[in-house]
Amino acid sequence: MSKILITGHRGMVGSALVREAGRRGDHEVLTAGRSRLDLTDQRGVFDFLEEEKPEIVVIAAAKVGGIHANATYPADFIYENLAIASNLVEGSRRAGVPRVLFLGSSCIYPKMAPQPMPEDCLLTSPLEVTNEAYAIAKIAGLKLCQHYRAQHGLLYHSAMPTNLYGPGDNYHPENSHVIPALIRRFHEAKVAGAPDVTIWGTGTPRREFLHVDDLAAACFHLLGLENPPDWVNVGVGDDVTILELAGLVAETVGYSGGILTDPSKPDGTPRKLMDVSRIKATGWAPVIGFREGLAAAYQDFLSKLSSGEARL
């Protein structure tokens, strides 16, 4: 069994990776909480990797948030994510780790990228301003892996997931992503008997959503390839408008009031649909349907809420 370090194991993506590793049963999983390892501390990361000698490092740890958080704390987002990527990639090289999988984000692609977005549109035009700091850090992590692979012959590669949702999400009203934010708002509106719910922006931007358990399966699929692409999109290849999404979430939650839009709030990128032909050509495809996934995400929210474990 190969030893695999999964960073960010308490987050939504990291915990999904730990679940998938347990389901597969062919890896010894290594994790390290913040009390043991600060991923922004270079010396601490280098020493940890030298001591533990994992055979695979998955960089799922990141500072993440929605439009509001990215716009409010850009310095935090660029510094922490740059530090995490550079410390883990260089630390892995020094410790002789033969394989690294870095997880990025669809926001690395230009604001006005062709739709669906192919991998080779990276760096062809400006980024979306509201999450530029986070995107630049993720691009740097991708390029670290690409150039370390070219220069050092190490199998360091990246996966760029689309918008994610699922168990363990963050439901903070301002710092969460759109699906958990909507789940919380519609749930609270249902409980309060509110006549309507107002969503940010015009409701017209289109977004693609992938269940985090599908992403975890895709990551292990990529780790099983002998010669994976330097970076590859991971998504479903289909999208919905934010207003359509709000309707689906309201239906899932059981909220029957009105849905209003607030055009004074920013929309962000008009459309973000992944071109997933590259990963599909390797034999992978998602298996969790959107309605099924939303229902499971809402049940997870209710369960976490009742146990006091919800990230609010």
Short mmCIF file of C-alpha atoms in Angstrom, two decimals:
data_model
loop_
_atom_site.label_atom_id
_atom_site.label_comp_id
_atom_site.label_asym_id
_atom_site.label_seq_id
_atom_site.Cartn_x
_atom_site.Cartn_y
_atom_site.Cartn_z
CA MET A 1 0.00 0.00 0.00
CA SER A 2 1.39 3.37 -0.98
CA LYS A 3 1.45 6.12 1.63
CA ILE A 4 -0.60 9.12 0.51
CA LEU A 5 -0.59 12.49 2.25
CA ILE A 6 -3.95 14.24 1.87
CA THR A 7 -3.64 17.86 2.93
CA GLY A 8 -6.72 19.79 3.98
CA HIS A 9 -8.34 16.56 5.16
CA ARG A 10 -10.89 18.38 7.32
CA GLY A 11 -12.18 20.46 4.40
CA MET A 12 -14.87 19.42 1.95
CA VAL A 13 -12.45 18.20 -0.73
CA GLY A 14 -9.89 16.66 1.61
CA SER A 15 -12.50 14.73 3.58
CA ALA A 16 -13.98 13.42 0.31
CA LEU A 17 -10.50 12.24 -0.72
CA VAL A 18 -10.06 10.47 2.63
CA ARG A 19 -13.45 8.76 2.16
CA GLU A 20 -12.53 7.68 -1.36
CA ALA A 21 -9.15 6.33 -0.22
CA GLY A 22 -10.92 4.34 2.50
CA ARG A 23 -13.41 2.98 0.00
CA ARG A 24 -10.63 1.86 -2.32
CA GLY A 25 -8.53 0.40 0.48
CA ASP A 26 -5.22 0.48 -1.40
CA HIS A 27 -3.52 3.47 0.26
CA GLU A 28 -2.14 4.22 3.69
CA VAL A 29 -3.64 7.64 4.36
CA LEU A 30 -1.55 10.25 6.11
CA THR A 31 -3.13 13.48 7.37
CA ALA A 32 -1.95 16.37 9.51
CA GLY A 33 -4.21 18.90 11.20
CA ARG A 34 -3.25 22.53 11.72
CA SER A 35 -2.18 21.85 15.29
CA ARG A 36 0.52 19.53 13.95
CA LEU A 37 1.42 21.22 10.68
CA ASP A 38 1.04 24.80 9.46
CA LEU A 39 1.23 24.52 5.67
CA THR A 40 2.33 28.15 5.35
CA ASP A 41 5.43 27.39 7.49
CA GLN A 42 8.14 26.34 5.04
CA ARG A 43 10.52 24.74 7.55
CA GLY A 44 7.69 22.86 9.22
CA VAL A 45 6.42 21.49 5.89
CA PHE A 46 9.92 20.50 4.71
CA ASP A 47 10.65 18.69 7.99
CA PHE A 48 7.29 16.92 8.02
CA LEU A 49 7.69 15.57 4.49
CA GLU A 50 11.28 14.48 5.15
CA GLU A 51 10.14 12.60 8.25
CA GLU A 52 7.02 10.97 6.83
CA LYS A 53 8.28 10.19 3.29
CA PRO A 54 4.88 9.82 1.57
CA GLU A 55 4.85 8.36 -1.93
CA ILE A 56 1.98 10.61 -3.04
CA VAL A 57 1.06 14.12 -1.91
CA VAL A 58 -2.37 15.52 -2.75
CA ILE A 59 -2.60 19.29 -2.29
CA ALA A 60 -6.26 19.73 -1.38
CA ALA A 61 -5.59 22.32 1.32
CA ALA A 62 -6.45 25.88 0.34
CA LYS A 63 -7.94 29.08 1.63
CA VAL A 64 -11.27 29.25 -0.20
CA GLY A 65 -14.39 31.41 -0.27
CA GLY A 66 -17.05 32.99 -2.43
CA ILE A 67 -17.17 36.34 -4.25
CA HIS A 68 -17.49 38.39 -1.05
CA ALA A 69 -14.60 36.68 0.73
CA ASN A 70 -12.30 36.88 -2.30
CA ALA A 71 -13.04 40.56 -2.82
CA THR A 72 -12.64 41.41 0.88
CA TYR A 73 -9.48 39.45 1.73
CA PRO A 74 -7.39 39.27 -1.49
CA ALA A 75 -4.03 39.53 0.28
CA ASP A 76 -4.91 36.59 2.54
CA PHE A 77 -6.04 34.51 -0.42
CA ILE A 78 -2.95 35.09 -2.56
CA TYR A 79 -0.39 34.74 0.24
CA GLU A 80 -1.77 31.65 1.96
CA ASN A 81 -2.42 29.74 -1.26
CA LEU A 82 0.97 30.64 -2.73
CA ALA A 83 2.67 29.52 0.48
CA ILE A 84 0.78 26.22 0.63
CA ALA A 85 1.58 25.34 -2.99
CA SER A 86 5.24 26.35 -2.95
CA ASN A 87 5.99 24.71 0.40
CA LEU A 88 4.37 21.40 -0.50
CA VAL A 89 5.77 21.16 -4.04
CA GLU A 90 9.35 22.08 -3.15
CA GLY A 91 9.14 20.13 0.11
CA SER A 92 7.98 17.07 -1.83
CA ARG A 93 10.90 17.41 -4.25
CA ARG A 94 13.38 17.66 -1.40
CA ALA A 95 11.88 14.65 0.38
CA GLY A 96 11.96 12.53 -2.78
CA VAL A 97 8.19 12.31 -3.18
CA PRO A 98 7.71 10.89 -6.69
CA ARG A 99 4.11 12.04 -7.25
CA VAL A 100 2.12 15.17 -6.40
CA LEU A 101 -1.44 16.02 -7.41
CA PHE A 102 -2.30 19.71 -7.05
CA LEU A 103 -5.94 20.77 -6.96
CA GLY A 104 -6.77 24.11 -8.50
CA SER A 105 -10.00 25.71 -9.61
CA SER A 106 -11.92 26.69 -12.73
CA CYS A 107 -11.34 30.34 -11.78
CA ILE A 108 -7.78 30.07 -13.17
CA TYR A 109 -9.23 30.62 -16.64
CA PRO A 110 -9.87 34.08 -18.14
CA LYS A 111 -13.12 35.91 -17.39
CA MET A 112 -14.04 35.91 -21.07
CA ALA A 113 -12.67 32.45 -21.86
CA PRO A 114 -14.26 30.48 -24.70
CA GLN A 115 -17.12 28.27 -23.55
CA PRO A 116 -16.70 25.50 -22.68
CA MET A 117 -13.23 26.36 -21.31
CA PRO A 118 -10.41 24.20 -22.69
CA GLU A 119 -7.20 23.72 -20.72
CA ASP A 120 -5.17 25.63 -23.32
CA CYS A 121 -7.08 28.90 -22.80
CA LEU A 122 -5.07 29.46 -19.61
CA LEU A 123 -3.32 32.87 -19.52
CA THR A 124 -4.79 34.03 -22.83
CA SER A 125 -6.70 37.07 -21.43
CA PRO A 126 -7.49 38.82 -18.10
CA LEU A 127 -8.94 37.04 -15.07
CA GLU A 128 -12.17 37.83 -13.26
CA VAL A 129 -11.27 40.74 -10.94
CA THR A 130 -13.27 39.54 -7.92
CA ASN A 131 -11.17 36.40 -7.45
CA GLU A 132 -7.94 37.37 -9.22
CA ALA A 133 -5.77 36.91 -6.11
CA TYR A 134 -6.95 33.34 -5.51
CA ALA A 135 -6.72 32.50 -9.21
CA ILE A 136 -3.14 33.76 -9.52
CA ALA A 137 -2.09 31.60 -6.56
CA LYS A 138 -3.74 28.55 -8.13
CA ILE A 139 -2.12 29.25 -11.50
CA ALA A 140 1.24 29.45 -9.73
CA GLY A 141 0.64 26.04 -8.11
CA LEU A 142 -0.26 24.52 -11.47
CA LYS A 143 2.85 26.02 -13.08
CA LEU A 144 5.04 24.82 -10.21
CA CYS A 145 3.94 21.25 -10.89
CA GLN A 146 4.31 21.63 -14.66
CA HIS A 147 7.84 23.03 -14.45
CA TYR A 148 9.01 20.66 -11.71
CA ARG A 149 7.82 17.80 -13.91
CA ALA A 150 9.71 19.19 -16.90
CA GLN A 151 12.92 20.07 -15.06
CA HIS A 152 13.14 17.31 -12.44
CA GLY A 153 11.28 14.46 -14.15
CA LEU A 154 8.83 14.17 -11.26
CA LEU A 155 5.22 13.16 -11.83
CA TYR A 156 3.72 16.36 -10.45
CA HIS A 157 0.41 17.23 -12.11
CA SER A 158 -2.83 19.10 -11.47
CA ALA A 159 -6.60 18.81 -11.59
CA MET A 160 -8.85 21.84 -12.08
CA PRO A 161 -12.31 21.14 -10.64
CA THR A 162 -15.37 23.15 -11.49
CA ASN A 163 -17.63 24.55 -8.74
CA LEU A 164 -17.96 21.94 -6.01
CA TYR A 165 -20.66 21.07 -3.50
CA GLY A 166 -21.44 18.23 -1.11
CA PRO A 167 -20.83 16.94 2.42
CA GLY A 168 -18.69 19.09 4.69
CA ASP A 169 -19.32 22.36 2.85
CA ASN A 170 -19.05 25.80 4.46
CA TYR A 171 -22.44 27.43 5.09
CA HIS A 172 -21.24 30.86 6.24
CA PRO A 173 -23.67 33.52 4.89
CA GLU A 174 -20.91 35.67 3.37
CA ASN A 175 -17.84 33.44 2.94
CA SER A 176 -19.44 30.35 1.42
CA HIS A 177 -19.92 29.31 -2.19
CA VAL A 178 -23.25 29.59 -3.95
CA ILE A 179 -24.86 26.18 -3.30
CA PRO A 180 -24.25 26.03 0.47
CA ALA A 181 -25.22 29.71 0.76
CA LEU A 182 -28.49 29.01 -1.03
CA ILE A 183 -29.17 25.85 0.99
CA ARG A 184 -28.81 27.78 4.22
CA ARG A 185 -30.85 30.77 3.05
CA PHE A 186 -33.74 28.73 1.69
CA HIS A 187 -33.75 26.50 4.76
CA GLU A 188 -33.87 29.50 7.09
CA ALA A 189 -36.55 31.12 4.93
CA LYS A 190 -38.63 27.94 5.11
CA VAL A 191 -38.28 27.76 8.89
CA ALA A 192 -39.14 31.46 9.27
CA GLY A 193 -42.00 31.34 6.77
CA ALA A 194 -40.41 34.17 4.76
CA PRO A 195 -42.46 35.19 1.70
CA ASP A 196 -39.43 35.49 -0.58
CA VAL A 197 -35.65 35.12 -0.83
CA THR A 198 -33.36 37.55 -2.68
CA ILE A 199 -30.29 36.17 -4.45
CA TRP A 200 -27.15 38.10 -5.44
CA GLY A 201 -26.88 39.55 -8.93
CA THR A 202 -29.16 39.19 -11.92
CA GLY A 203 -29.47 35.41 -11.76
CA THR A 204 -28.32 35.11 -15.40
CA PRO A 205 -24.70 33.86 -15.01
CA ARG A 206 -24.32 30.17 -15.79
CA ARG A 207 -22.42 27.80 -13.53
CA GLU A 208 -21.40 24.15 -13.60
CA PHE A 209 -21.47 22.08 -10.41
CA LEU A 210 -19.68 18.85 -9.50
CA HIS A 211 -20.33 16.73 -6.43
CA VAL A 212 -17.21 16.52 -4.30
CA ASP A 213 -17.35 12.71 -4.19
CA ASP A 214 -17.15 12.66 -8.00
CA LEU A 215 -14.07 14.90 -7.76
CA ALA A 216 -12.45 12.52 -5.26
CA ALA A 217 -13.05 9.59 -7.62
CA ALA A 218 -11.56 11.62 -10.49
CA CYS A 219 -8.44 12.40 -8.45
CA PHE A 220 -7.73 8.75 -7.72
CA HIS A 221 -8.43 7.96 -11.36
CA LEU A 222 -5.77 10.51 -12.36
CA LEU A 223 -3.34 9.10 -9.79
CA GLY A 224 -3.76 5.72 -11.46
CA LEU A 225 -2.63 7.04 -14.86
CA GLU A 226 1.00 6.49 -15.85
CA ASN A 227 1.20 9.64 -17.96
CA PRO A 228 -1.54 12.11 -16.97
CA PRO A 229 -1.81 15.58 -18.55
CA ASP A 230 0.05 18.39 -16.77
CA TRP A 231 -3.36 19.72 -15.82
CA VAL A 232 -6.85 18.56 -16.60
CA ASN A 233 -10.34 19.96 -16.12
CA VAL A 234 -12.70 18.01 -13.87
CA GLY A 235 -16.38 18.78 -14.34
CA VAL A 236 -19.67 17.53 -15.72
CA GLY A 237 -19.78 19.46 -19.01
CA ASP A 238 -23.20 20.99 -18.30
CA ASP A 239 -24.39 24.12 -16.50
CA VAL A 240 -27.42 26.03 -15.15
CA THR A 241 -28.21 29.71 -14.53
CA ILE A 242 -27.97 30.96 -10.95
CA LEU A 243 -31.72 31.60 -10.99
CA GLU A 244 -32.36 28.02 -12.18
CA LEU A 245 -30.02 26.80 -9.45
CA ALA A 246 -31.93 28.80 -6.84
CA GLY A 247 -35.15 27.17 -8.01
CA LEU A 248 -33.62 23.69 -7.73
CA VAL A 249 -32.29 24.39 -4.24
CA ALA A 250 -35.64 25.84 -3.13
CA GLU A 251 -37.36 22.71 -4.44
CA THR A 252 -34.83 20.47 -2.68
CA VAL A 253 -35.25 22.31 0.63
CA GLY A 254 -39.03 22.46 0.30
CA TYR A 255 -39.29 26.26 0.20
CA SER A 256 -42.31 27.51 -1.75
CA GLY A 257 -41.91 31.31 -1.51
CA GLY A 258 -40.74 33.74 -4.17
CA ILE A 259 -37.20 34.15 -5.52
CA LEU A 260 -36.03 37.70 -6.24
CA THR A 261 -32.78 38.96 -7.79
CA ASP A 262 -30.59 41.89 -6.69
CA PRO A 263 -28.82 43.37 -9.76
CA SER A 264 -26.89 45.80 -7.50
CA LYS A 265 -24.72 42.88 -6.37
CA PRO A 266 -21.91 41.58 -8.64
CA ASP A 267 -22.54 38.64 -10.94
CA GLY A 268 -18.93 37.56 -11.38
CA THR A 269 -17.94 35.71 -14.54
CA PRO A 270 -20.88 35.42 -17.01
CA ARG A 271 -20.30 31.74 -17.65
CA LYS A 272 -17.91 29.08 -16.39
CA LEU A 273 -18.38 25.78 -18.18
CA MET A 274 -15.51 23.31 -18.36
CA ASP A 275 -14.40 21.49 -21.47
CA VAL A 276 -14.07 18.01 -19.94
CA SER A 277 -13.16 16.13 -23.11
CA ARG A 278 -9.57 15.61 -21.95
CA ILE A 279 -10.40 13.76 -18.73
CA LYS A 280 -13.27 11.86 -20.37
CA ALA A 281 -10.77 10.60 -22.95
CA THR A 282 -8.88 8.95 -20.08
CA GLY A 283 -11.99 6.96 -19.13
CA TRP A 284 -13.51 8.99 -16.30
CA ALA A 285 -16.99 10.50 -16.02
CA PRO A 286 -19.09 11.72 -13.04
CA VAL A 287 -21.81 9.44 -11.73
CA ILE A 288 -23.80 11.58 -9.24
CA GLY A 289 -26.83 13.34 -10.76
CA PHE A 290 -27.42 16.99 -9.80
CA ARG A 291 -30.81 16.56 -8.11
CA GLU A 292 -29.52 13.49 -6.27
CA GLY A 293 -26.43 15.41 -5.18
CA LEU A 294 -28.41 18.45 -3.99
CA ALA A 295 -30.71 16.23 -1.94
CA ALA A 296 -27.72 14.55 -0.31
CA ALA A 297 -26.07 17.92 0.36
CA TYR A 298 -29.22 19.22 2.06
CA GLN A 299 -29.48 16.11 4.22
CA ASP A 300 -25.84 16.57 5.21
CA PHE A 301 -26.59 20.20 6.13
CA LEU A 302 -29.54 19.12 8.31
CA SER A 303 -27.48 16.41 9.97
CA LYS A 304 -24.58 18.78 10.70
CA LEU A 305 -27.00 21.44 11.92
CA SER A 306 -28.66 19.08 14.43
CA SER A 307 -25.31 17.82 15.71
CA GLY A 308 -23.79 21.31 15.99
CA GLU A 309 -21.07 20.46 13.44
CA ALA A 310 -22.26 22.70 10.58
CA ARG A 311 -19.68 25.24 9.43
CA LEU A 312 -21.81 28.37 9.87
#
